[in-house]
Amino acid sequence: MPTVEIDGRQIEVQNGATVMDAANALGIAIPHFCYHKKLSIAANCRMCLVQVEKAPKPLPACATPAAEGMKVFTDSEYARTAQKSVMEFLLINHPLDCPICDQGGECQLQDLAVGYGKSASRYKEEKRVVFHKNIGPLISMEEMSRCIHCTRCVRFGQEIAGVMELGMMGRGEHSEIVSFVGNSVDSELSGNMIDLCPVGALTSKPFRYSARTWELARRKSVSPHDSLGSNLIVQVMANKVMRVLPLENEELNECWLSDRDRFSYEGLNSGERLTQPMLKVDGDWQEVDWQQALAAVAKGVKNVLALNGAQGLGALAAPHSTLEELYLLGKLMRGVGSENVDFRLRQSDFSADHKQAGAPWLGMKIADIGSLDRVLVIGSFLRKDHPLLANRLRQAAKRGQQVNLIHATDDDLLLELANKAIVPPQELPEMLAQVLKAVAEAKQQPVPAALAAVEVGEQARNIAASLASGARAGIFLGNFATQHAQATQLRLLAQELAGLLGASFGFFGEAANSVGGYLARAVPGAGGLDAAAMLATPRYAYLLLNAEPELDCHDPRAAIKAMHATDFVISMTAYKGHALEYANVMLPIAPFTETSGTFVNAEGRMQSFNGVVKPLGDARPAWKVLRVLGNLLGLAGFDFDSSEQVRDEILKPGEVAARLDNRLSGVELQTPAPSDGLQRIADVPIYFGDAIVRRAASLQQTRDAAPPRAWMNAALLSKLGLADGQPVRVKQGSSEVGLNAALDDRLPRDCVRIAAGHAATRDLGPMSGEVRVEPQK
Amino acid sequence: MLDYGPDAILMKGLDGSNWHLKDYEARGGYGALKKILGEKITPDAVVAEVKKSGLRGRGGAGFPAGLKWSFMPKQYAGPKYLVCNTDEGEPGTFKDRDIIRYNPHMLIEGMIIAAYAMGTAVGYNYIHGEIWAEYELFEQALDEARAAGYLGRNILGADFSFELHAVHGWGAYICGEETGLLESIEGKKGQPRFKPPFPASYGLYGKPTTINNTETFAAVPWIINNGGDAFLALGRPNNGGTKLFSVSGHVNRPGNYEVRLGTPFATLLEMAGGMRGGRKIKAVIPGGSSAPVLPGQVMMQTDLDYDSIAKAGSMLGSGAVIVMDETTCMVRALERLSYFYFEESCGQCTPCREGTGWMYRMVHRIEHGKGRQEDLDLLTNVADNIAGRTICALGDAAALPVKSFLNHFRDEFQYHVDHKRCLVDVPGGYFTAAARAEKAA
C-alpha cells in the first residue's frame, strides 16, 4: 500500500493503483481523453502528462503506477506546459468549428481546450480530412475529421461489448477509425460508444442536430424494458423526449445503457400514439372525451357483470406496466369479484401458481453476479434479452468465472463459456435433469426417484463438474425457460440443483416489472384464470393494460381469436396499433415518461420515478384512469391522490425482500419425456419485445430488427428439401404463415427457430410446440 | 570474397555463397554451442561471460546485453520467449541484412546460446518485410539447423530444447520498436506498448521475453569461443568488441564495414573510399536517421564508440553512418527525414501523430520557398513538445534530427526563409535552376 504525494497532499493507495487513481481519490482532476475507468489503459492521448519528481520526462498519470514516496505535480509549470502542448497537437487537425458541431456544449475536447488551449492556433498548414462512414442507423460517423484517436470506442468493443466492430486502421496521420470492411456496428451496446467518444466524431444518429445540450432539461427515470431497471437521464425539450442517456448506477447499469434503453424513446414520439379516447360506435371509431369513454367502459363492464358474472371478465397487462397500474388493475378486478388478472402474457406453464413461496426473482443482487465463480444459465437469449447482465457475466468470465449454458440456440454470447449444452427445447428439462443427477452422484447424494432412468451424458457431466468445483455458484433461469412449456419442471430442477450445490438460484426476469407484477398481485388468485386460460376460453370482456395481445402473448393466434370472439374489449394503450381491429374502447394512457410510477427490477429493487414530460394530447396516466374507473364502478378504496399513495398501499420499499422467494412446494419432479416432431424455438428479438420499442424507428432499422425467418440447421433443411433463403409455409396447428427459410447450423436437430413479437409471425400459434415446414407452392 | 575490413571477426571469410551450414561448420561454426553443451557450462556462466565482454545492444539503444539477459526471471512457471529484432527499418541501416544473408547460422547459434542462457524454449526472429529474399534464405538456414539437430528437441543430445521460428513483417518502421514488434508477432497492429511493464516481465503473449538485435546475438558465439575478455579487448572499456557500420551517402565505397569500437571515424571514412569526388565533408549522421546530425569537422575528430559519440552530441545508434558532402542542402535532407517519421509514426500518441506531420509540412514549406520568419522557432518548439512525451522513442527520433539540423545548420534554414532558395548548389535541388541563373548572371 504505497503512499504518494500529489500536489502536496498525501494519500495511501492500493498496490497497483496508478497516479490517476490516486488523484481521483484525492479529488484532483487531471485532464484526459483516452483514459476511462471502465476501459483498459491506452496512454495514447498524452493529455494526462504530469510532473513526477526525479522522472526525466513528464509521465502519463493514467499509466504510471503510484510508487512509495512518489511526488507528483499535476498543475506545475512543467506539467501544464506538457498538457498544453498536447492540447495544441490535438487541436491542429481538429476542426475549430464548435458552433456547428453536434457535440458542442458537451464536448470533453471543447471543455479542456478552454483550460489548456491557446486563443489562436500556431498551425498554418492544411488540416486533415477524414472521410465519413455509414455504420448503421444508431451511430453517426459523419464527421470523422473530429476524431482524436483516443480509441475508447475500439476498446469498448473489444472489452465491454465483447466484439471488435470498430478498429484503428492505418498509421500516423492516416490512421482512422473504421468498421471491419464497411460493416455496420451491430452490438446491442453500441450506443455507449457515443457517450465514450470525447469529441463529435461518434454522435447519435437519431438525436443529431435536433437540439443543443443546454436547451435540454435532464430528468431521472428508469428504463421500462428489461428486468435490470437501468437508470436513465431523459433529456427533454418543449415537453418532448429528445434523448436518453445513462444515469450512472454501479449496482445496476454501471455507466452503460443497452441500445434498447437508449434509443427506444423514439417510440414515445411515434405517430401511432393514441392521444384521444376513442369509442367504436356502430362499427366506426369516434374520438370522444374521457367522460364519454369512461362511461362507456363502466357501462360495458356492468353489462358483462350483469349478464355473465365476474368470470366473464378478463384483464391482461403487459409486464412493462408500472407497479401502481398493475396493482390497480388487480384491485379493480377483485373489486368486481373476479380473479382473472395476469401480467405474464408470454408464459405458458402456470402449474407453479399457488405453490410458490413468494415472488420469483433473481435470487441475489445484480452487483453480486460478478463475484460468483460458477454460473449456470438455463434457457436464455442472454445477450439480446439482458444486454447488461450479459456484460456482467462477460467481465466476470474474463476474471475466471465459469459460465455454463443449457439452451436451445447457440447464438454467440460474446463471452467465454466453460460448457454448453444446446438441445431441442423439449429436452431442456432432460438435460438439466442430467446435470442434477451428475451433481447428486458426484456429491454422493440421493438421486430423486423421478430421475432414476435419466442417463447422464458427457456435456451434463462437464457442466456438473464445473458447478461443483466452485465456491459460489449461481443458477439462472432465462426468459426462454420462463416461457417454456415445462417452466415449472425446469424451475424445480434448478431449485433441487441449487440445493445440492448450495448455490443461489433465480430468474433473470422478462421485463421491467416481472417481479413487480407479483408484488402488485396482478396474478390470478384462487379460482382465477391465468393469461393462457383467459385466452383459451374467450371472456365476454377484456381489459387490456399496455398490452398488444397479438404480439405480447405466448399464443398470439389464440389471443387474436379471443379478442375477435369477445363482445367488449377495453384497450388502455399508448398506441393505436391492432387494437383498432378488435377493441371497443381505446383509452390513451401515458407511457413511462409521462406518468409517475414504480418498477421493481429482477433483484427486487423498487425504483419509483416521476413523469419527465406531460402526457401527450389527452393521454392520462393509467393509474389515474383506473382510479376513476374504480369510482365509476362504485368500488371502495379507489380514492388515491397520487401514485405514491397507491405504491404505499402495495408495500413499502423495505418490505420487498420479505416477499421475494423462489421456492416451490407441492410440485413433484417428473421423469422428463421428450416429444417428437419439428419443434419451434421462439425468441423475442430485442427490438420486438414491447409496444414502445416496436415503434422506435431507428432501432427497427438495425440488424437485430430484421424480419423473422424460419431458421434450421443444414441437416433439417436438406431433410425437408429446402435451400437457405427459400420461401416456405410454416404451419402450426391450424395456423400458418409464409416465411423464408434460413440456415443456422448451430441449431439443434429438428428445430425451427421462428421469432415471436412480430407481425409476420403473429398468425402462428404458441411460442413452443410442433411445427411443419413446407416449400411455398 | 566480401571485405568488411581488416578487423572483421564476425563477417570474415564470407563470399556471398558460403552461408550454408556446412560452410559455417567449416569455419568452426556451432563450436561455441558444442563447447557449452559438451563442457556443461552453466547458463549463469554464459550470462557472466557475455556481461564480461562489454557487448552492448547493437540495435540502437546500446543497453548492455548481459545485463538484459540477467533480467529474465529464472524461476518462471510457463513459457518464456527469445526474440531477435531483424526489423531493420532505420534509414541508413543495412547491416543485419548482411548478417542473415551471408552468415545466418552465426545468428542462429547466437540465439541458441542465448536461449540456453535464459532457459527459453521458443524463439522468433522478426525480419523486416522489405528484405524478402533474406527472409526466405533465413528460413532455409533454419531448416538446415533443424535437420542437423541444432534446433529442436534435445539439441546435440543434451537436456536442452529450443525451437526457432522466422517471422516476417510488412515493412512498418514502428515494428522495429521492440514492443511494437511483439504486438506484430502476436498478429496485431504494430503499436508500441506502454512501459512498464517491460518485456522481461510482460513480453510476447504476456510472458517474460528478451529481445536483442541481430548483431548482438551474432556476436555471442565469438564471445563464447574466445572469451568475454578477448571481445572486450577488441574495443574499449564499456564498449566491447567490433561493430558493423553501414556507411552511406557521399562516399566512394558505401557499404558495411566491421571495425573495432573506438576506431576513429576518419579511418572508417577512409575504408569507405573517402569523400566522393573529393568534396568536403559537411555533416554526418553517425547512428541512423534518428541520431542527431553532427558537423563533418566534429565527426572527423570523433572515435566510433558509444561513449565518444555521445560526448560529441549524438548517438552511435545502429551504426548507420550517413555522410553528407558540401553540396548537400540541409533543409532538403531534413525534409526527407521528417517525411519518413511523418509517414512511419504509428499514430497512437497525439504528439507524434500530429507533430510529425506538422514538422514535415513546415520543413517542406521552407524547402519550397514558402518559409516564414517564425517557422524556425516554431519548428524547434514543436520538436521540443514531441520529444519525451510519447509512449515510444519514435517521437524522440522524429524530434532529434529537427533540433540538431537547426542547431548546427540554422543559417541554411534562415537563408531558405529569407531568399526562398538554397544556400548551396544542390544537384537536382528544387531551387538550383534559379540559384544557378543568379550565379551565372
Short mmCIF file of C-alpha atoms in Angstrom, two decimals, chain A residues 42-46 49 57-58 60 63-65 78 81-82 85-86 88-90 92-93 122-126 128 147-149 168-175, chain B residues 171-174 189 191 194 196 342-351 353-355 357-358 361-362 365 372 374-375 378 381-382 385-386 388-391 396:
data_model
loop_
_atom_site.label_atom_id
_atom_site.label_comp_id
_atom_site.label_asym_id
_atom_site.label_seq_id
_atom_site.Cartn_x
_atom_site.Cartn_y
_atom_site.Cartn_z
CA ALA A 42 -4.13 3.07 -23.60
CA ALA A 43 -1.99 6.05 -22.53
CA ASN A 44 -2.15 7.36 -26.08
CA CYS A 45 -3.75 10.77 -25.81
CA ARG A 46 -0.96 12.06 -23.53
CA LEU A 49 1.03 14.07 -18.52
CA LYS A 57 10.19 13.47 -18.60
CA PRO A 58 6.53 14.07 -17.92
CA PRO A 60 1.03 9.89 -18.13
CA ALA A 63 -0.49 4.54 -16.82
CA THR A 64 2.12 5.40 -14.23
CA PRO A 65 1.98 3.12 -11.18
CA TYR A 78 6.30 21.80 -16.10
CA THR A 81 3.48 23.03 -20.38
CA ALA A 82 3.28 19.37 -21.35
CA SER A 85 1.44 21.16 -25.82
CA VAL A 86 -0.68 18.03 -26.13
CA GLU A 88 -2.19 22.14 -29.16
CA PHE A 89 -1.38 18.94 -31.05
CA LEU A 90 -4.93 17.67 -30.57
CA ILE A 92 -4.13 21.35 -35.02
CA ASN A 93 -6.07 18.91 -37.14
CA ARG A 122 0.00 28.41 -34.49
CA TYR A 123 -0.80 25.75 -37.07
CA LYS A 124 -0.92 27.29 -40.53
CA GLU A 125 -0.82 24.14 -42.65
CA GLU A 126 -3.67 22.30 -44.27
CA ARG A 128 -6.51 16.59 -42.26
CA CYS A 147 -11.71 12.08 -34.13
CA ILE A 148 -8.76 12.46 -31.75
CA HIS A 149 -7.79 8.78 -31.94
CA MET A 168 -7.99 1.88 -35.93
CA MET A 169 -6.73 1.33 -39.43
CA GLY A 170 -3.68 2.93 -41.00
CA ARG A 171 -0.66 4.59 -39.48
CA GLY A 172 0.12 8.03 -38.18
CA GLU A 173 -1.91 10.81 -39.68
CA HIS A 174 -3.59 8.30 -41.93
CA SER A 175 -4.94 6.30 -39.04
CA GLY B 171 7.75 -3.07 -43.74
CA ALA B 172 6.45 -0.83 -40.98
CA TYR B 173 9.30 1.02 -39.27
CA ILE B 174 7.43 1.02 -35.96
CA LYS B 189 -1.25 -3.94 -35.45
CA GLN B 191 1.95 -0.38 -31.96
CA PHE B 194 3.36 1.48 -22.65
CA PRO B 196 6.35 -0.53 -17.55
CA PHE B 342 5.66 11.54 -40.51
CA GLU B 343 4.94 8.53 -42.67
CA GLU B 344 6.07 5.94 -40.13
CA SER B 345 4.51 7.29 -36.94
CA CYS B 346 2.08 4.65 -35.76
CA GLY B 347 -0.43 7.33 -34.88
CA GLN B 348 -1.04 6.16 -31.38
CA CYS B 349 0.23 9.12 -29.34
CA THR B 350 -1.04 12.57 -30.01
CA PRO B 351 2.29 14.48 -30.09
CA ARG B 353 0.82 11.57 -34.77
CA GLU B 354 0.09 15.27 -35.07
CA GLY B 355 3.55 16.73 -34.55
CA GLY B 357 3.09 15.95 -39.86
CA TRP B 358 3.33 19.49 -38.62
CA ARG B 361 4.89 20.37 -43.55
CA MET B 362 6.88 23.24 -42.15
CA ARG B 365 7.35 24.75 -46.99
CA ARG B 372 8.03 32.20 -42.70
CA GLU B 374 8.55 32.46 -37.26
CA ASP B 375 8.90 28.94 -38.66
CA LEU B 378 8.14 27.16 -34.08
CA ASN B 381 9.31 24.34 -30.20
CA VAL B 382 7.18 21.67 -31.88
CA ASN B 385 6.88 19.34 -27.50
CA ILE B 386 7.11 15.92 -29.11
CA GLY B 388 9.84 12.77 -24.32
CA ARG B 389 6.07 12.91 -24.45
CA THR B 390 5.20 9.75 -26.32
CA ILE B 391 4.96 6.06 -25.48
CA ASP B 396 12.18 11.48 -29.97
#
